[in-house]
Structure formats: C-alpha cells, structure tokens
Amino acid sequence: MSVIYTAIGTATGREGRARTNDGKLDLQLSRPVEMGGDGAGTNPEQLFAMGYSACFASALSLVAKRMKVDASDASVTAEVSLLPLEGGRYGLGVVLRVELPDELQGEVGTKLVETAHEVCPYSNATRGNIPVDLVIE
C-alpha cells in the first residue's frame, strides 16, 4: 500500500506539550477541569474531535461532489467522550453531528452522510472499535 501523506506529532503527556514536526502546531496540554485539571490547555479528546470533524467534513464534500449535490454549507461537529472501561481501562465514544442545508434533508442527506462515513479515514479507523453515532441536523 502506498502512503499518501504522513503527519508526525510528539506529545509529552496530558499535562505537557504537543507539537508537529513542521512546527505548525505547538500546543499546551492539560487535563480538563472535569478530570481534576486546570483546563488551561487543550487535551487529546479535543484534538481528536477537531481532526475527526475536519476529516468527516472533507469526506462529506468529496461524496457530495460525486453525488452532484451542493454540501458547501454543511458543517460537522464531533463530540468525543472519554469513557471508563472494565479493568481500569479507558475508551472513547463519538457523536458526529452533521448539519446539512435544508435542501439536503431527508433521503439524499442520509445517503450523503452514510456514504461519507464509509469514506472518512477516521470513521474507517474507529469502525468496530468505538461507538460512533451519526446525527443529522
């Protein structure tokens, strides 16, 4: 399999820094207040939410072009939750809220979102591993 692109990032933990090798991102990390932290920086769940929502929006745009529909006014919000699992482990759960323009509501919008979910690399990476709920708004 040939590689299209490789992103490289390094982090020093939940309460440290995260940086990309090209210097375009350099972020302070901290635990959210809900987890006993000061909430001063961002956290891995927020970063995952931003990546997933951007990737899904891109997949939505690609699929819309293939379907010959205009989804340029669509937006995607990813809600990423940290969940406790048995044995002291942790997992993630995702709700993807896809806001579609009025003309894409109904059957066409449903097909658009479901097909984007098949195309999106984040969706393919998480499929069968964590719960991902699609909500069309």
Tab-separated table of N, CA, C and O in Angstrom:
chain	number	residue	atom	x	y	z
A	1	MET	N	0.842	-1.170	0.000
A	1	MET	CA	0.000	0.000	0.000
A	1	MET	C	0.895	1.245	0.000
A	1	MET	O	1.819	1.362	0.800
A	2	SER	N	0.620	2.173	-0.907
A	2	SER	CA	1.427	3.392	-0.951
A	2	SER	C	0.847	4.452	-0.018
A	2	SER	O	-0.358	4.570	0.134
A	3	VAL	N	1.715	5.206	0.604
A	3	VAL	CA	1.323	6.234	1.557
A	3	VAL	C	1.020	7.528	0.809
A	3	VAL	O	1.809	7.959	-0.043
A	4	ILE	N	-0.103	8.161	1.124
A	4	ILE	CA	-0.462	9.443	0.520
A	4	ILE	C	0.160	10.586	1.303
A	4	ILE	O	0.690	11.539	0.733
A	5	TYR	N	0.128	10.488	2.627
A	5	TYR	CA	0.633	11.558	3.487
A	5	TYR	C	0.871	10.987	4.874
A	5	TYR	O	0.126	10.126	5.327
A	6	THR	N	1.890	11.476	5.562
A	6	THR	CA	2.159	11.086	6.938
A	6	THR	C	2.280	12.336	7.799
A	6	THR	O	3.092	13.221	7.491
A	7	ALA	N	1.475	12.423	8.843
A	7	ALA	CA	1.578	13.507	9.822
A	7	ALA	C	2.420	13.000	10.978
A	7	ALA	O	2.314	11.838	11.370
A	8	ILE	N	3.240	13.887	11.540
A	8	ILE	CA	4.099	13.495	12.647
A	8	ILE	C	3.889	14.462	13.799
A	8	ILE	O	4.009	15.677	13.630
A	9	GLY	N	3.529	13.926	14.948
A	9	GLY	CA	3.338	14.730	16.143
A	9	GLY	C	3.952	14.038	17.347
A	9	GLY	O	3.981	12.809	17.415
A	10	THR	N	4.427	14.841	18.292
A	10	THR	CA	5.033	14.312	19.505
A	10	THR	C	4.403	15.002	20.704
A	10	THR	O	4.222	16.220	20.694
A	11	ALA	N	4.061	14.222	21.710
A	11	ALA	CA	3.472	14.770	22.935
A	11	ALA	C	4.230	14.250	24.142
A	11	ALA	O	4.795	13.152	24.118
A	12	THR	N	4.202	15.055	25.208
A	12	THR	CA	4.888	14.672	26.444
A	12	THR	C	3.911	14.251	27.527
A	12	THR	O	4.302	14.121	28.674
A	13	GLY	N	2.649	14.048	27.179
A	13	GLY	CA	1.649	13.607	28.140
A	13	GLY	C	0.466	14.548	28.196
A	13	GLY	O	0.430	15.560	27.509
A	14	ARG	N	-0.513	14.199	29.040
A	14	ARG	CA	-1.722	15.020	29.156
A	14	ARG	C	-1.441	16.413	29.705
A	14	ARG	O	-2.212	17.329	29.499
A	15	GLU	N	-0.374	16.545	30.443
A	15	GLU	CA	-0.028	17.844	31.024
A	15	GLU	C	1.371	18.215	30.568
A	15	GLU	O	2.325	18.198	31.332
A	16	GLY	N	1.486	18.517	29.324
A	16	GLY	CA	2.772	18.858	28.731
A	16	GLY	C	2.553	19.655	27.464
A	16	GLY	O	1.770	20.592	27.429
A	17	ARG	N	3.225	19.237	26.408
A	17	ARG	CA	3.106	19.913	25.118
A	17	ARG	C	2.889	18.867	24.039
A	17	ARG	O	3.310	17.716	24.175
A	18	ALA	N	2.265	19.316	22.955
A	18	ALA	CA	2.133	18.507	21.749
A	18	ALA	C	2.582	19.374	20.586
A	18	ALA	O	2.180	20.533	20.480
A	19	ARG	N	3.444	18.808	19.751
A	19	ARG	CA	3.996	19.563	18.627
A	19	ARG	C	4.016	18.702	17.375
A	19	ARG	O	4.247	17.494	17.453
A	20	THR	N	3.829	19.354	16.244
A	20	THR	CA	4.047	18.679	14.967
A	20	THR	C	5.489	18.918	14.549
A	20	THR	O	6.108	19.904	14.934
A	21	ASN	N	6.018	18.009	13.757
A	21	ASN	CA	7.421	18.126	13.349
A	21	ASN	C	7.677	19.346	12.473
A	21	ASN	O	8.804	19.830	12.411
A	22	ASP	N	6.649	19.877	11.815
A	22	ASP	CA	6.834	21.046	10.953
A	22	ASP	C	6.617	22.363	11.697
A	22	ASP	O	6.743	23.446	11.134
A	23	GLY	N	6.260	22.272	12.992
A	23	GLY	CA	6.077	23.465	13.807
A	23	GLY	C	4.754	24.189	13.619
A	23	GLY	O	4.524	25.229	14.240
A	24	LYS	N	3.861	23.665	12.792
A	24	LYS	CA	2.582	24.344	12.551
A	24	LYS	C	1.653	24.276	13.753
A	24	LYS	O	0.802	25.136	13.929
A	25	LEU	N	1.790	23.245	14.565
A	25	LEU	CA	1.045	23.140	15.820
A	25	LEU	C	2.030	22.970	16.960
A	25	LEU	O	2.943	22.151	16.886
A	26	ASP	N	1.820	23.743	17.997
A	26	ASP	CA	2.623	23.645	19.211
A	26	ASP	C	1.685	24.035	20.343
A	26	ASP	O	1.411	25.221	20.545
A	27	LEU	N	1.142	23.038	21.025
A	27	LEU	CA	0.054	23.263	21.957
A	27	LEU	C	0.398	22.870	23.383
A	27	LEU	O	1.043	21.850	23.613
A	28	GLN	N	-0.093	23.653	24.317
A	28	GLN	CA	-0.033	23.285	25.728
A	28	GLN	C	-1.149	22.280	25.978
A	28	GLN	O	-2.287	22.482	25.552
A	29	LEU	N	-0.826	21.203	26.661
A	29	LEU	CA	-1.812	20.191	27.026
A	29	LEU	C	-2.089	20.264	28.515
A	29	LEU	O	-1.186	20.525	29.309
A	30	SER	N	-3.333	20.043	28.883
A	30	SER	CA	-3.673	19.956	30.304
A	30	SER	C	-4.929	19.119	30.456
A	30	SER	O	-5.701	18.938	29.522
A	31	ARG	N	-5.112	18.617	31.653
A	31	ARG	CA	-6.326	17.865	31.955
A	31	ARG	C	-7.501	18.832	32.006
A	31	ARG	O	-7.365	19.941	32.523
A	32	PRO	N	-8.658	18.397	31.512
A	32	PRO	CA	-9.839	19.253	31.646
A	32	PRO	C	-10.229	19.384	33.124
A	32	PRO	O	-9.894	18.520	33.944
A	33	VAL	N	-10.929	20.439	33.440
A	33	VAL	CA	-11.389	20.674	34.809
A	33	VAL	C	-12.194	19.470	35.304
A	33	VAL	O	-12.067	19.056	36.457
A	34	GLU	N	-12.997	18.869	34.404
A	34	GLU	CA	-13.827	17.712	34.773
A	34	GLU	C	-13.004	16.511	35.210
A	34	GLU	O	-13.527	15.605	35.852
A	35	MET	N	-11.722	16.509	34.874
A	35	MET	CA	-10.833	15.406	35.256
A	35	MET	C	-9.825	15.848	36.307
A	35	MET	O	-8.791	15.217	36.494
A	36	GLY	N	-10.116	16.960	36.980
A	36	GLY	CA	-9.250	17.418	38.050
A	36	GLY	C	-8.099	18.305	37.610
A	36	GLY	O	-7.231	18.638	38.405
A	37	GLY	N	-8.086	18.708	36.344
A	37	GLY	CA	-7.018	19.564	35.859
A	37	GLY	C	-7.392	21.031	35.918
A	37	GLY	O	-8.485	21.404	36.355
A	38	ASP	N	-6.473	21.855	35.429
A	38	ASP	CA	-6.742	23.295	35.438
A	38	ASP	C	-7.432	23.758	34.158
A	38	ASP	O	-7.906	24.886	34.084
A	39	GLY	N	-7.469	22.907	33.125
A	39	GLY	CA	-8.146	23.256	31.888
A	39	GLY	C	-7.470	24.364	31.101
A	39	GLY	O	-8.062	24.936	30.191
A	40	ALA	N	-6.221	24.672	31.420
A	40	ALA	CA	-5.526	25.794	30.781
A	40	ALA	C	-5.141	25.508	29.328
A	40	ALA	O	-4.995	26.436	28.542
A	41	GLY	N	-4.958	24.240	28.991
A	41	GLY	CA	-4.567	23.888	27.625
A	41	GLY	C	-5.617	23.014	26.984
A	41	GLY	O	-6.707	22.817	27.518
A	42	THR	N	-5.281	22.487	25.856
A	42	THR	CA	-6.190	21.574	25.172
A	42	THR	C	-5.907	20.149	25.659
A	42	THR	O	-5.030	19.923	26.476
A	43	ASN	N	-6.680	19.194	25.161
A	43	ASN	CA	-6.491	17.806	25.573
A	43	ASN	C	-6.666	16.875	24.379
A	43	ASN	O	-7.159	17.296	23.330
A	44	PRO	N	-6.256	15.615	24.511
A	44	PRO	CA	-6.313	14.691	23.382
A	44	PRO	C	-7.726	14.503	22.813
A	44	PRO	O	-7.880	14.340	21.600
A	45	GLU	N	-8.739	14.550	23.661
A	45	GLU	CA	-10.100	14.367	23.167
A	45	GLU	C	-10.518	15.529	22.267
A	45	GLU	O	-11.163	15.335	21.237
A	46	GLN	N	-10.117	16.748	22.649
A	46	GLN	CA	-10.417	17.906	21.802
A	46	GLN	C	-9.679	17.805	20.470
A	46	GLN	O	-10.246	18.125	19.416
A	47	LEU	N	-8.436	17.385	20.512
A	47	LEU	CA	-7.668	17.250	19.279
A	47	LEU	C	-8.283	16.191	18.369
A	47	LEU	O	-8.380	16.376	17.154
A	48	PHE	N	-8.718	15.088	18.956
A	48	PHE	CA	-9.376	14.029	18.181
A	48	PHE	C	-10.676	14.552	17.581
A	48	PHE	O	-10.987	14.288	16.412
A	49	ALA	N	-11.443	15.319	18.363
A	49	ALA	CA	-12.711	15.881	17.883
A	49	ALA	C	-12.477	16.814	16.695
A	49	ALA	O	-13.216	16.773	15.699
A	50	MET	N	-11.460	17.644	16.776
A	50	MET	CA	-11.173	18.554	15.667
A	50	MET	C	-10.733	17.779	14.433
A	50	MET	O	-11.172	18.070	13.312
A	51	GLY	N	-9.863	16.805	14.617
A	51	GLY	CA	-9.410	16.011	13.485
A	51	GLY	C	-10.538	15.235	12.834
A	51	GLY	O	-10.671	15.225	11.601
A	52	TYR	N	-11.363	14.591	13.665
A	52	TYR	CA	-12.459	13.775	13.127
A	52	TYR	C	-13.471	14.660	12.408
A	52	TYR	O	-13.901	14.350	11.291
A	53	SER	N	-13.839	15.801	13.004
A	53	SER	CA	-14.837	16.660	12.359
A	53	SER	C	-14.308	17.211	11.033
A	53	SER	O	-15.036	17.272	10.038
A	54	ALA	N	-13.033	17.605	10.983
A	54	ALA	CA	-12.446	18.123	9.744
A	54	ALA	C	-12.367	17.029	8.678
A	54	ALA	O	-12.694	17.261	7.510
A	55	CYS	N	-11.959	15.849	9.075
A	55	CYS	CA	-11.846	14.735	8.139
A	55	CYS	C	-13.218	14.341	7.604
A	55	CYS	O	-13.389	14.117	6.402
A	56	PHE	N	-14.208	14.272	8.493
A	56	PHE	CA	-15.552	13.883	8.062
A	56	PHE	C	-16.134	14.949	7.139
A	56	PHE	O	-16.787	14.626	6.144
A	57	ALA	N	-15.894	16.229	7.435
A	57	ALA	CA	-16.377	17.307	6.563
A	57	ALA	C	-15.746	17.191	5.172
A	57	ALA	O	-16.413	17.429	4.152
A	58	SER	N	-14.481	16.824	5.131
A	58	SER	CA	-13.803	16.625	3.852
A	58	SER	C	-14.421	15.456	3.087
A	58	SER	O	-14.656	15.543	1.876
A	59	ALA	N	-14.676	14.353	3.775
A	59	ALA	CA	-15.315	13.197	3.149
A	59	ALA	C	-16.711	13.559	2.652
A	59	ALA	O	-17.124	13.146	1.567
A	60	LEU	N	-17.428	14.347	3.430
A	60	LEU	CA	-18.769	14.801	3.050
A	60	LEU	C	-18.706	15.603	1.755
A	60	LEU	O	-19.517	15.407	0.840
A	61	SER	N	-17.730	16.480	1.651
A	61	SER	CA	-17.553	17.298	0.452
A	61	SER	C	-17.231	16.432	-0.767
A	61	SER	O	-17.781	16.641	-1.852
A	62	LEU	N	-16.341	15.459	-0.584
A	62	LEU	CA	-15.981	14.553	-1.666
A	62	LEU	C	-17.193	13.762	-2.153
A	62	LEU	O	-17.457	13.658	-3.359
A	63	VAL	N	-17.951	13.210	-1.214
A	63	VAL	CA	-19.129	12.413	-1.570
A	63	VAL	C	-20.191	13.295	-2.226
A	63	VAL	O	-20.840	12.891	-3.198
A	64	ALA	N	-20.373	14.506	-1.737
A	64	ALA	CA	-21.350	15.432	-2.329
A	64	ALA	C	-20.991	15.711	-3.783
A	64	ALA	O	-21.877	15.736	-4.655
A	65	LYS	N	-19.707	15.901	-4.044
A	65	LYS	CA	-19.260	16.149	-5.423
A	65	LYS	C	-19.589	14.950	-6.307
A	65	LYS	O	-20.081	15.102	-7.427
A	66	ARG	N	-19.335	13.752	-5.790
A	66	ARG	CA	-19.646	12.530	-6.553
A	66	ARG	C	-21.142	12.387	-6.796
A	66	ARG	O	-21.560	11.898	-7.843
A	67	MET	N	-21.945	12.804	-5.805
A	67	MET	CA	-23.407	12.720	-5.922
A	67	MET	C	-23.995	13.904	-6.691
A	67	MET	O	-25.193	13.946	-6.928
A	68	LYS	N	-23.133	14.873	-7.030
A	68	LYS	CA	-23.544	16.082	-7.736
A	68	LYS	C	-24.581	16.888	-6.956
A	68	LYS	O	-25.590	17.342	-7.493
A	69	VAL	N	-24.301	17.043	-5.644
A	69	VAL	CA	-25.122	17.891	-4.784
A	69	VAL	C	-24.208	18.900	-4.101
A	69	VAL	O	-23.003	18.672	-3.974
A	70	ASP	N	-24.786	20.012	-3.679
A	70	ASP	CA	-24.015	21.075	-3.028
A	70	ASP	C	-24.115	20.933	-1.516
A	70	ASP	O	-25.182	21.142	-0.940
A	71	ALA	N	-22.996	20.586	-0.897
A	71	ALA	CA	-22.954	20.458	0.563
A	71	ALA	C	-21.995	21.483	1.158
A	71	ALA	O	-21.506	21.311	2.277
A	72	SER	N	-21.740	22.576	0.423
A	72	SER	CA	-20.761	23.560	0.882
A	72	SER	C	-21.185	24.264	2.166
A	72	SER	O	-20.336	24.786	2.891
A	73	ASP	N	-22.478	24.278	2.476
A	73	ASP	CA	-22.950	24.897	3.716
A	73	ASP	C	-23.073	23.906	4.870
A	73	ASP	O	-23.547	24.262	5.943
A	74	ALA	N	-22.653	22.674	4.660
A	74	ALA	CA	-22.717	21.660	5.719
A	74	ALA	C	-21.604	21.894	6.729
A	74	ALA	O	-20.562	22.462	6.416
A	75	SER	N	-21.834	21.473	7.961
A	75	SER	CA	-20.786	21.515	8.980
A	75	SER	C	-20.866	20.249	9.818
A	75	SER	O	-21.919	19.613	9.911
A	76	VAL	N	-19.742	19.904	10.412
A	76	VAL	CA	-19.654	18.682	11.216
A	76	VAL	C	-19.083	19.034	12.583
A	76	VAL	O	-18.052	19.683	12.688
A	77	THR	N	-19.783	18.600	13.619
A	77	THR	CA	-19.310	18.759	14.986
A	77	THR	C	-19.099	17.368	15.563
A	77	THR	O	-20.006	16.534	15.528
A	78	ALA	N	-17.902	17.115	16.081
A	78	ALA	CA	-17.608	15.829	16.712
A	78	ALA	C	-17.575	16.019	18.222
A	78	ALA	O	-16.898	16.911	18.724
A	79	GLU	N	-18.346	15.204	18.907
A	79	GLU	CA	-18.328	15.168	20.374
A	79	GLU	C	-17.609	13.888	20.777
A	79	GLU	O	-18.096	12.789	20.523
A	80	VAL	N	-16.432	14.041	21.355
A	80	VAL	CA	-15.622	12.891	21.736
A	80	VAL	C	-15.659	12.761	23.257
A	80	VAL	O	-15.280	13.688	23.969
A	81	SER	N	-16.132	11.628	23.727
A	81	SER	CA	-16.245	11.380	25.166
A	81	SER	C	-15.224	10.346	25.613
A	81	SER	O	-15.000	9.344	24.931
A	82	LEU	N	-14.622	10.602	26.755
A	82	LEU	CA	-13.733	9.641	27.395
A	82	LEU	C	-14.602	8.764	28.289
A	82	LEU	O	-15.369	9.279	29.104
A	83	LEU	N	-14.504	7.457	28.117
A	83	LEU	CA	-15.376	6.519	28.816
A	83	LEU	C	-14.565	5.542	29.655
A	83	LEU	O	-13.516	5.062	29.209
A	84	PRO	N	-15.042	5.214	30.848
A	84	PRO	CA	-14.365	4.181	31.635
A	84	PRO	C	-14.730	2.797	31.105
A	84	PRO	O	-15.871	2.545	30.722
A	85	LEU	N	-13.744	1.927	31.047
A	85	LEU	CA	-13.966	0.535	30.656
A	85	LEU	C	-13.586	-0.361	31.825
A	85	LEU	O	-12.962	0.090	32.790
A	86	GLU	N	-13.926	-1.621	31.725
A	86	GLU	CA	-13.597	-2.572	32.789
A	86	GLU	C	-12.091	-2.675	32.974
A	86	GLU	O	-11.320	-2.472	32.042
A	87	GLY	N	-11.681	-2.994	34.183
A	87	GLY	CA	-10.276	-3.248	34.474
A	87	GLY	C	-9.409	-2.001	34.497
A	87	GLY	O	-8.209	-2.086	34.247
A	88	GLY	N	-10.023	-0.845	34.738
A	88	GLY	CA	-9.243	0.383	34.818
A	88	GLY	C	-8.792	0.932	33.476
A	88	GLY	O	-7.917	1.790	33.416
A	89	ARG	N	-9.387	0.430	32.411
A	89	ARG	CA	-9.033	0.912	31.069
A	89	ARG	C	-9.961	2.054	30.681
A	89	ARG	O	-10.954	2.311	31.338
A	90	TYR	N	-9.625	2.726	29.570
A	90	TYR	CA	-10.439	3.827	29.066
A	90	TYR	C	-10.717	3.637	27.585
A	90	TYR	O	-9.941	3.006	26.868
A	91	GLY	N	-11.811	4.202	27.148
A	91	GLY	CA	-12.183	4.149	25.737
A	91	GLY	C	-12.787	5.475	25.320
A	91	GLY	O	-12.945	6.395	26.129
A	92	LEU	N	-13.123	5.556	24.059
A	92	LEU	CA	-13.742	6.757	23.507
A	92	LEU	C	-15.093	6.422	22.925
A	92	LEU	O	-15.342	5.298	22.501
A	93	GLY	N	-15.952	7.405	22.882
A	93	GLY	CA	-17.219	7.331	22.181
A	93	GLY	C	-17.377	8.630	21.409
A	93	GLY	O	-16.917	9.688	21.856
A	94	VAL	N	-17.984	8.564	20.225
A	94	VAL	CA	-18.108	9.741	19.376
A	94	VAL	C	-19.542	9.922	18.915
A	94	VAL	O	-20.216	8.955	18.542
A	95	VAL	N	-19.987	11.159	18.942
A	95	VAL	CA	-21.229	11.559	18.274
A	95	VAL	C	-20.821	12.558	17.208
A	95	VAL	O	-20.174	13.565	17.507
A	96	LEU	N	-21.144	12.252	15.947
A	96	LEU	CA	-20.901	13.189	14.849
A	96	LEU	C	-22.220	13.866	14.513
A	96	LEU	O	-23.175	13.208	14.107
A	97	ARG	N	-22.273	15.168	14.716
A	97	ARG	CA	-23.466	15.959	14.390
A	97	ARG	C	-23.212	16.662	13.061
A	97	ARG	O	-22.339	17.515	12.968
A	98	VAL	N	-23.972	16.253	12.048
A	98	VAL	CA	-23.800	16.800	10.704
A	98	VAL	C	-24.975	17.734	10.423
A	98	VAL	O	-26.118	17.302	10.370
A	99	GLU	N	-24.644	18.995	10.281
A	99	GLU	CA	-25.667	19.998	9.982
A	99	GLU	C	-25.695	20.196	8.468
A	99	GLU	O	-24.705	20.633	7.870
A	100	LEU	N	-26.829	19.844	7.878
A	100	LEU	CA	-26.987	19.937	6.431
A	100	LEU	C	-27.938	21.073	6.073
A	100	LEU	O	-28.872	21.363	6.833
A	101	PRO	N	-27.742	21.690	4.907
A	101	PRO	CA	-28.709	22.700	4.463
A	101	PRO	C	-30.070	22.047	4.213
A	101	PRO	O	-30.159	20.828	3.996
A	102	ASP	N	-31.109	22.848	4.257
A	102	ASP	CA	-32.488	22.341	4.118
A	102	ASP	C	-32.671	21.466	2.891
A	102	ASP	O	-33.353	20.440	2.941
A	103	GLU	N	-32.057	21.845	1.769
A	103	GLU	CA	-32.259	21.089	0.529
A	103	GLU	C	-31.619	19.704	0.557
A	103	GLU	O	-31.884	18.882	-0.319
A	104	LEU	N	-30.789	19.425	1.555
A	104	LEU	CA	-30.182	18.102	1.672
A	104	LEU	C	-30.773	17.282	2.812
A	104	LEU	O	-30.236	16.231	3.167
A	105	GLN	N	-31.851	17.741	3.388
A	105	GLN	CA	-32.518	16.968	4.432
A	105	GLN	C	-33.231	15.783	3.791
A	105	GLN	O	-33.509	15.782	2.600
A	106	GLY	N	-33.509	14.759	4.557
A	106	GLY	CA	-34.242	13.597	4.057
A	106	GLY	C	-33.328	12.537	3.487
A	106	GLY	O	-32.170	12.371	3.896
A	107	GLU	N	-33.832	11.822	2.488
A	107	GLU	CA	-33.154	10.647	1.943
A	107	GLU	C	-31.794	10.974	1.335
A	107	GLU	O	-30.814	10.245	1.542
A	108	VAL	N	-31.698	12.082	0.594
A	108	VAL	CA	-30.429	12.459	-0.034
A	108	VAL	C	-29.376	12.754	1.040
A	108	VAL	O	-28.238	12.305	0.952
A	109	GLY	N	-29.765	13.494	2.066
A	109	GLY	CA	-28.838	13.819	3.149
A	109	GLY	C	-28.384	12.591	3.906
A	109	GLY	O	-27.209	12.468	4.266
A	110	THR	N	-29.310	11.688	4.158
A	110	THR	CA	-28.970	10.445	4.856
A	110	THR	C	-27.955	9.640	4.055
A	110	THR	O	-26.959	9.159	4.593
A	111	LYS	N	-28.193	9.518	2.739
A	111	LYS	CA	-27.261	8.783	1.876
A	111	LYS	C	-25.900	9.486	1.856
A	111	LYS	O	-24.858	8.822	1.923
A	112	LEU	N	-25.904	10.794	1.793
A	112	LEU	CA	-24.670	11.568	1.789
A	112	LEU	C	-23.845	11.299	3.051
A	112	LEU	O	-22.655	10.989	2.984
A	113	VAL	N	-24.488	11.389	4.207
A	113	VAL	CA	-23.789	11.207	5.486
A	113	VAL	C	-23.322	9.759	5.655
A	113	VAL	O	-22.188	9.511	6.071
A	114	GLU	N	-24.168	8.809	5.330
A	114	GLU	CA	-23.786	7.402	5.475
A	114	GLU	C	-22.636	7.031	4.544
A	114	GLU	O	-21.737	6.273	4.924
A	115	THR	N	-22.638	7.581	3.336
A	115	THR	CA	-21.550	7.299	2.390
A	115	THR	C	-20.262	7.977	2.852
A	115	THR	O	-19.176	7.392	2.765
A	116	ALA	N	-20.361	9.198	3.364
A	116	ALA	CA	-19.184	9.881	3.904
A	116	ALA	C	-18.589	9.081	5.057
A	116	ALA	O	-17.362	9.014	5.209
A	117	HIS	N	-19.441	8.447	5.846
A	117	HIS	CA	-18.982	7.622	6.969
A	117	HIS	C	-18.196	6.399	6.465
A	117	HIS	O	-17.301	5.901	7.149
A	118	GLU	N	-18.514	5.931	5.273
A	118	GLU	CA	-17.767	4.817	4.668
A	118	GLU	C	-16.434	5.280	4.090
A	118	GLU	O	-15.480	4.519	4.028
A	119	VAL	N	-16.355	6.547	3.668
A	119	VAL	CA	-15.171	7.090	3.008
A	119	VAL	C	-14.153	7.658	4.000
A	119	VAL	O	-12.950	7.518	3.820
A	120	CYS	N	-14.632	8.292	5.068
A	120	CYS	CA	-13.778	9.016	6.011
A	120	CYS	C	-12.744	8.093	6.677
A	120	CYS	O	-13.093	7.074	7.269
A	121	PRO	N	-11.455	8.452	6.607
A	121	PRO	CA	-10.421	7.631	7.244
A	121	PRO	C	-10.610	7.478	8.757
A	121	PRO	O	-10.325	6.407	9.310
A	122	TYR	N	-11.073	8.525	9.447
A	122	TYR	CA	-11.312	8.408	10.889
A	122	TYR	C	-12.436	7.404	11.145
A	122	TYR	O	-12.350	6.597	12.070
A	123	SER	N	-13.487	7.458	10.343
A	123	SER	CA	-14.592	6.509	10.507
A	123	SER	C	-14.111	5.094	10.267
A	123	SER	O	-14.497	4.166	10.990
A	124	ASN	N	-13.261	4.921	9.253
A	124	ASN	CA	-12.739	3.586	8.969
A	124	ASN	C	-11.811	3.105	10.080
A	124	ASN	O	-11.782	1.919	10.391
A	125	ALA	N	-11.072	4.016	10.689
A	125	ALA	CA	-10.175	3.632	11.785
A	125	ALA	C	-10.936	3.265	13.052
A	125	ALA	O	-10.496	2.407	13.818
A	126	THR	N	-12.071	3.915	13.278
A	126	THR	CA	-12.813	3.685	14.520
A	126	THR	C	-13.875	2.592	14.381
A	126	THR	O	-14.304	2.035	15.389
A	127	ARG	N	-14.268	2.282	13.156
A	127	ARG	CA	-15.355	1.320	12.936
A	127	ARG	C	-15.071	-0.013	13.617
A	127	ARG	O	-14.021	-0.616	13.429
A	128	GLY	N	-15.984	-0.435	14.466
A	128	GLY	CA	-15.837	-1.695	15.181
A	128	GLY	C	-15.000	-1.587	16.436
A	128	GLY	O	-14.882	-2.550	17.185
A	129	ASN	N	-14.394	-0.422	16.665
A	129	ASN	CA	-13.548	-0.231	17.828
A	129	ASN	C	-14.194	0.620	18.907
A	129	ASN	O	-13.981	0.374	20.091
A	130	ILE	N	-14.917	1.649	18.485
A	130	ILE	CA	-15.583	2.540	19.429
A	130	ILE	C	-16.954	2.887	18.861
A	130	ILE	O	-17.167	2.845	17.639
A	131	PRO	N	-17.904	3.230	19.732
A	131	PRO	CA	-19.210	3.640	19.222
A	131	PRO	C	-19.133	5.012	18.543
A	131	PRO	O	-18.539	5.958	19.095
A	132	VAL	N	-19.681	5.107	17.333
A	132	VAL	CA	-19.785	6.369	16.608
A	132	VAL	C	-21.237	6.525	16.174
A	132	VAL	O	-21.736	5.707	15.406
A	133	ASP	N	-21.894	7.532	16.710
A	133	ASP	CA	-23.293	7.796	16.355
A	133	ASP	C	-23.350	8.962	15.385
A	133	ASP	O	-22.714	9.998	15.610
A	134	LEU	N	-24.104	8.796	14.312
A	134	LEU	CA	-24.309	9.854	13.316
A	134	LEU	C	-25.641	10.538	13.604
A	134	LEU	O	-26.668	9.866	13.692
A	135	VAL	N	-25.628	11.847	13.710
A	135	VAL	CA	-26.846	12.632	13.936
A	135	VAL	C	-26.909	13.682	12.843
A	135	VAL	O	-25.990	14.490	12.693
A	136	ILE	N	-27.978	13.651	12.068
A	136	ILE	CA	-28.168	14.641	11.010
A	136	ILE	C	-29.093	15.719	11.527
A	136	ILE	O	-30.182	15.444	12.012
A	137	GLU	N	-28.621	16.954	11.425
A	137	GLU	CA	-29.407	18.088	11.925
A	137	GLU	C	-29.727	19.035	10.804
A	137	GLU	O	-29.070	19.116	9.818
